[in-house]
XYZ file of C-alpha atoms in Angstrom:
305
model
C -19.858 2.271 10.221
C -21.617 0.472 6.980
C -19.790 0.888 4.135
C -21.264 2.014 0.679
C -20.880 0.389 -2.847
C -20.456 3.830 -4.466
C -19.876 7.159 -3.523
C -22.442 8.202 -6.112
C -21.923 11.861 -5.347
C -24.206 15.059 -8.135
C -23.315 18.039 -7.377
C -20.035 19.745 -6.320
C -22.118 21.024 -3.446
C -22.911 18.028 -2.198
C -19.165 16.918 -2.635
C -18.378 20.171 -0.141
C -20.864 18.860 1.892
C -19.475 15.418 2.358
C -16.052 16.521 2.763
C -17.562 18.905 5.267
C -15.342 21.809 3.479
C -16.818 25.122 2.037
C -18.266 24.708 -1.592
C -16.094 28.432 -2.654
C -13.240 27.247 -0.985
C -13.131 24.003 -2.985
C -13.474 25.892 -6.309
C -11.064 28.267 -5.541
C -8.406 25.729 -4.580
C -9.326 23.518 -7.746
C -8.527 26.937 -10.141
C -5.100 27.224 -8.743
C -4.179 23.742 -7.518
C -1.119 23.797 -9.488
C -0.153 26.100 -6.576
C -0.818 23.756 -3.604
C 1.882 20.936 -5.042
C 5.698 20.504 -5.833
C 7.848 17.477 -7.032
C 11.253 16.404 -6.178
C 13.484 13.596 -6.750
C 14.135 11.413 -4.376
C 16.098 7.647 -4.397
C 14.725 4.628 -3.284
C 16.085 1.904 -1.019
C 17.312 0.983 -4.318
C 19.577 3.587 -5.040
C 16.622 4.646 -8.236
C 15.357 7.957 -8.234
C 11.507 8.658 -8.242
C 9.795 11.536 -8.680
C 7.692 12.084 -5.747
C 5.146 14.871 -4.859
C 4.259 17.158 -1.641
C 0.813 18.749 -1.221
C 1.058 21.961 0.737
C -0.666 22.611 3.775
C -4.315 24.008 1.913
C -4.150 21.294 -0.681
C -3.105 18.435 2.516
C -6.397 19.617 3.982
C -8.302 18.706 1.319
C -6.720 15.193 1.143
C -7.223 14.576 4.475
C -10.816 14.920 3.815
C -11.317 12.795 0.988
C -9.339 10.127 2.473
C -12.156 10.142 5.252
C -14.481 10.429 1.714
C -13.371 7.270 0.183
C -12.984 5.293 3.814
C -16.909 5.113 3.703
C -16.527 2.419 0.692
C -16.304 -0.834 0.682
C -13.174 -1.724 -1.213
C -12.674 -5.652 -1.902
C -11.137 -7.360 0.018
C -8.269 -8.358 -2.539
C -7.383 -4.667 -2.592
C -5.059 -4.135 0.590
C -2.821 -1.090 0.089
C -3.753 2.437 1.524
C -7.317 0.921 3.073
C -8.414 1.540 6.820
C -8.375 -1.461 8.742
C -5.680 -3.135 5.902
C -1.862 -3.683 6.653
C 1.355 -5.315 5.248
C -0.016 -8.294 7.890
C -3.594 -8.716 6.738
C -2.063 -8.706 3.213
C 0.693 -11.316 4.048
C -1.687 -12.850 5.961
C -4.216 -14.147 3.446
C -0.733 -15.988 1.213
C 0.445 -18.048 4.570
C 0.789 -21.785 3.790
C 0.381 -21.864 0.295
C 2.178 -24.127 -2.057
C 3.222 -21.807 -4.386
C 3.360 -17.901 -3.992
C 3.848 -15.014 -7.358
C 5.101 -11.556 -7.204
C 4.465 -9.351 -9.644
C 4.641 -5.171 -9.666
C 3.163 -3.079 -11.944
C 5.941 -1.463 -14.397
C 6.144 2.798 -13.478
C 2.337 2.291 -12.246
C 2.233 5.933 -10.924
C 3.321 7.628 -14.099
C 0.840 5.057 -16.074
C -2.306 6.329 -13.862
C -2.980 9.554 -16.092
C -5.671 11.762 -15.435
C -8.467 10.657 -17.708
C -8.005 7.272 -15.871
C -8.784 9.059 -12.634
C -11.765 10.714 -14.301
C -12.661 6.903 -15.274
C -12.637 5.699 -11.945
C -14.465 8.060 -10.264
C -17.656 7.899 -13.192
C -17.643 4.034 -12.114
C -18.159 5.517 -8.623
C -21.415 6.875 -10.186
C -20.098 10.806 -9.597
C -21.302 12.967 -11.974
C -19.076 14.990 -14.686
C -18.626 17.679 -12.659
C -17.634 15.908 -9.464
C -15.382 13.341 -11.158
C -13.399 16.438 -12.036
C -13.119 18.139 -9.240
C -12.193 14.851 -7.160
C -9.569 14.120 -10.606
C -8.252 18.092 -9.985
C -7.646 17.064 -6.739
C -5.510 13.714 -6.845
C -3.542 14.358 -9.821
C -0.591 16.713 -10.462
C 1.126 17.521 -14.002
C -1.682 14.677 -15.347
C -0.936 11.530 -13.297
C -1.776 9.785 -10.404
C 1.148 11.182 -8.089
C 3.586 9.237 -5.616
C 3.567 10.681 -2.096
C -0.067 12.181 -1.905
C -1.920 11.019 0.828
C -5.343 10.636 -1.321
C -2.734 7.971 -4.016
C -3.150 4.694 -2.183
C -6.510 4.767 -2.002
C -7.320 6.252 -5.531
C -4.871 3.488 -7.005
C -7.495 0.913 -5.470
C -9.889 2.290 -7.125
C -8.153 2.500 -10.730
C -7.727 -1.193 -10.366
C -10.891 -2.312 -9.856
C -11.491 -4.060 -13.314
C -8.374 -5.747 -13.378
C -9.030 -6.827 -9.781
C -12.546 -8.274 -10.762
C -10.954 -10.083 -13.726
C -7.970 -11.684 -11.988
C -10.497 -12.613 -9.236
C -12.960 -14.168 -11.698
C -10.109 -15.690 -13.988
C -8.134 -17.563 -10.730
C -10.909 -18.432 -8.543
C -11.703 -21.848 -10.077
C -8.371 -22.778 -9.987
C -8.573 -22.162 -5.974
C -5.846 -19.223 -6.137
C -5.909 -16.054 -3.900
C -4.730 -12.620 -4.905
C -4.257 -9.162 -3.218
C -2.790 -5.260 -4.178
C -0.699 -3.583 -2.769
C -0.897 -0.562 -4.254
C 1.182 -1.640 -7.319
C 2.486 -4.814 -5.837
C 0.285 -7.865 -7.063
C 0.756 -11.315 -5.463
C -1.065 -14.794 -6.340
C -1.041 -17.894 -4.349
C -2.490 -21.334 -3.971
C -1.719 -24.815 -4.540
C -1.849 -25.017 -8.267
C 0.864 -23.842 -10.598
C 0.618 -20.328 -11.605
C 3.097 -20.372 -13.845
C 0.922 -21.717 -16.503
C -1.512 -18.657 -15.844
C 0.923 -16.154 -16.190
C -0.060 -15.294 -19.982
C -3.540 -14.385 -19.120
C -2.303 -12.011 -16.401
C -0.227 -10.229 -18.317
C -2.782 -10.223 -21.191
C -5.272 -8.513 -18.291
C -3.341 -6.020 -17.264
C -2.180 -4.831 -21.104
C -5.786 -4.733 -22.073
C -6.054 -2.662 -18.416
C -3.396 -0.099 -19.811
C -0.726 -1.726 -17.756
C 2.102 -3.807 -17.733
C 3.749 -6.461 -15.351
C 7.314 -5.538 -15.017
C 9.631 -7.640 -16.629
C 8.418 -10.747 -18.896
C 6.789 -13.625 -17.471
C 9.720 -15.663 -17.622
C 11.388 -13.669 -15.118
C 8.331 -13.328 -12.684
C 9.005 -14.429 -9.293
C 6.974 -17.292 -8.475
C 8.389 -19.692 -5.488
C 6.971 -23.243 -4.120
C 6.991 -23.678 -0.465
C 10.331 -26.014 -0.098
C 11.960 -22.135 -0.615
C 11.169 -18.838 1.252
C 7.991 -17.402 0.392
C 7.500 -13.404 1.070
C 4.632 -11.058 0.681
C 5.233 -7.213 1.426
C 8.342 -8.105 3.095
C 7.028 -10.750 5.617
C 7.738 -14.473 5.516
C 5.064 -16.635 4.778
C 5.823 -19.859 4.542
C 4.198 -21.999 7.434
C 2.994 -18.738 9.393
C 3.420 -14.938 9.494
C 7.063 -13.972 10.121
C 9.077 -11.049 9.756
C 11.975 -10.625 7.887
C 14.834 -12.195 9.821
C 17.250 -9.200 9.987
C 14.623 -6.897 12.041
C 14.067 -9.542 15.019
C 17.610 -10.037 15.214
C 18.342 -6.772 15.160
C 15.819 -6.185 18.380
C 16.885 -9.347 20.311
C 20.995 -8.152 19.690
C 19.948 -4.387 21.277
C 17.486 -6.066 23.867
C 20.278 -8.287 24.672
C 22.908 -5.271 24.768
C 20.906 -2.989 26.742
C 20.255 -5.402 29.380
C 23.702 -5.777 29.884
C 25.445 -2.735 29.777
C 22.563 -0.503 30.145
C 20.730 2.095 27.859
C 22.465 4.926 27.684
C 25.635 2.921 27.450
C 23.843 1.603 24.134
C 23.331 4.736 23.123
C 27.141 6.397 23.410
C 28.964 2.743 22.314
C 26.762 3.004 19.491
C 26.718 7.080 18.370
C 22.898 6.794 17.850
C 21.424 10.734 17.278
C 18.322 10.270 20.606
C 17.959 10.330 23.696
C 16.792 7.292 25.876
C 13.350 8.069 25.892
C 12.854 8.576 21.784
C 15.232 5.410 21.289
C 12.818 3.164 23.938
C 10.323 4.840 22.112
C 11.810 2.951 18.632
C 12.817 0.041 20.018
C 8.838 -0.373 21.303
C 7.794 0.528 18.122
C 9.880 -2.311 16.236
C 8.768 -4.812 18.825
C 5.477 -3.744 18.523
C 5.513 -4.502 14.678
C 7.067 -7.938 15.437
C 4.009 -8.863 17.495
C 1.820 -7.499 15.389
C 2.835 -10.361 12.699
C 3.640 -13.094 15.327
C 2.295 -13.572 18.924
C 5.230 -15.536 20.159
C 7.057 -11.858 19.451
C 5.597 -10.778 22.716
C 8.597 -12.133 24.599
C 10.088 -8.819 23.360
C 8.012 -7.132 25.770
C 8.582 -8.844 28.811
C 12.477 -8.202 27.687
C 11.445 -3.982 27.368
C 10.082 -4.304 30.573
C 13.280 -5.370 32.012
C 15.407 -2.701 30.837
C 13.070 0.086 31.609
């Protein structure tokens, strides 16, 4: 499917149209959307609590559909997070090798992403007023750019355009690389970035948002230590983080020994053998995914089944 520069959408008809939903009942749900949502707190892996949000079944709907709305453009390529055809290993991918590699998150991003932002990026989509607010209606709750609704990966791509263009255009004679991850920003090449860091932060203030912690704290690491992008290893070539592929060659090894659904009762775990083959192919799965010479995982699955 070609992809489109701008969704350059002028009437709220022809938004129902697109999104192949009813003009009345978009309206309708717009007037009470405060109806179709509801926020909880939740803690991370962390041990911080976030305030996350849950679109109802009507509202979901609606997501779904512009999800398959803004999977028609053509996001750049630096923007990763949340985009059809993107992962944690194309991300990871494009940092492999690199002499030095910077993380950097965007401090409460979600919370900073208020409506009128929203509104923003959709008018640089070329939508007109009256689109831009239906579209803002529908992606925001209590004014901001909400954690956990499906339509929030994707609309964060699009709030960061400028700053995206700008880091690409200030780093690109300097032979760095960036990508997004959602909020997660990382920078890589074989210059120093540390002397750069200024000007980022100096982008993303004028942007309305701020690097988390000062740059002296940023983590930037050369390649004689262990370089990680969206929790994969880098360094040399794609890895995972050890602690998963251990954990899958220790049950591989356990299960071929003393059986499955011995496994299962030494080890308490709350399935059945099916749904925990089912998990243990899915985790092997992801290891191959990031590394080919995974796929001896599989031949050990095979076994055991």
């Amino acid at each position: 499917m070609k992809k489109r520069q701008y969704l350059k959408i002028n009437t709220v008809k022809e938004l129902s149209y697109q999104l192949s939903l009813p003009e009345a009942f978009l309206i309708s749900t717009a007037d009470k959307i405060d109806k179709h949502y509801h926020n909880f707190l939740k803690k991370d892996k962390k041990g911080k609590e976030r305030l996350l949000y849950s679109a109802d079944n009507v509202l979901q709907s609606v997501h779904d559909k512009i999800n398959k709305l803004l999977n028609t453009l053509d996001y750049p390529i630096n923007i990763q997070g949340g985009i059809a055809g993107r992962s944690i290993v194309t991300n990871a991918s494009i940092h492999v090798g690199k002499k030095y590699v910077a993380n950097y998150d965007i401090k409460n991003f979600f919370p900073s992403v208020n409506y009128r932002i929203v509104y923003k990026a959709f008018e640089k989509q070329k939508c007109t007023p009256e689109v831009c607010r239906m579209l803002t209606r529908f992606t925001t709750a209590d004014g901001c750019l909400p954690q956990g609704f499906a339509t929030s990966p994707k609309i964060s791509g699009l709030v960061l355009y400028n700053a995206n263009f700008r880091i690409e255009k200030f780093i690109k004679p300097f032979r760095l690389v960036h990508t997004f991850w959602i909020d997660d920003l990382t920078i890589s090449g074989d210059k120093p970035i540390k002397k750069f860091q200024k000007m980022f932060y100096r982008i993303f203030k004028q942007e309305g948002f701020t690097l988390h912690d000062d740059p002296k704290k940023a983590k930037i690491t050369d390649s004689r230590h262990r370089q990680t992008c969206t929790g994969l290893i880098i360094n040399q070539e794609l890895n995972p983080e050890k602690g998963l592929r251990d954990k899958v060659r220790k049950e591989l090894y356990l299960c071929k020994k003393f059986g499955v659904n011995n496994f299962i009762k030494e080890h308490n775990l709350p399935f059945d053998k099916d749904k925990y083959l089912r998990k243990l192919a899915g985790n092997i799965s992801f290891l191959c995914s990031v590394n080919k010479k995974n796929e001896v995982f599989k031949n050990e699955l095979k076994l055991i089944k």
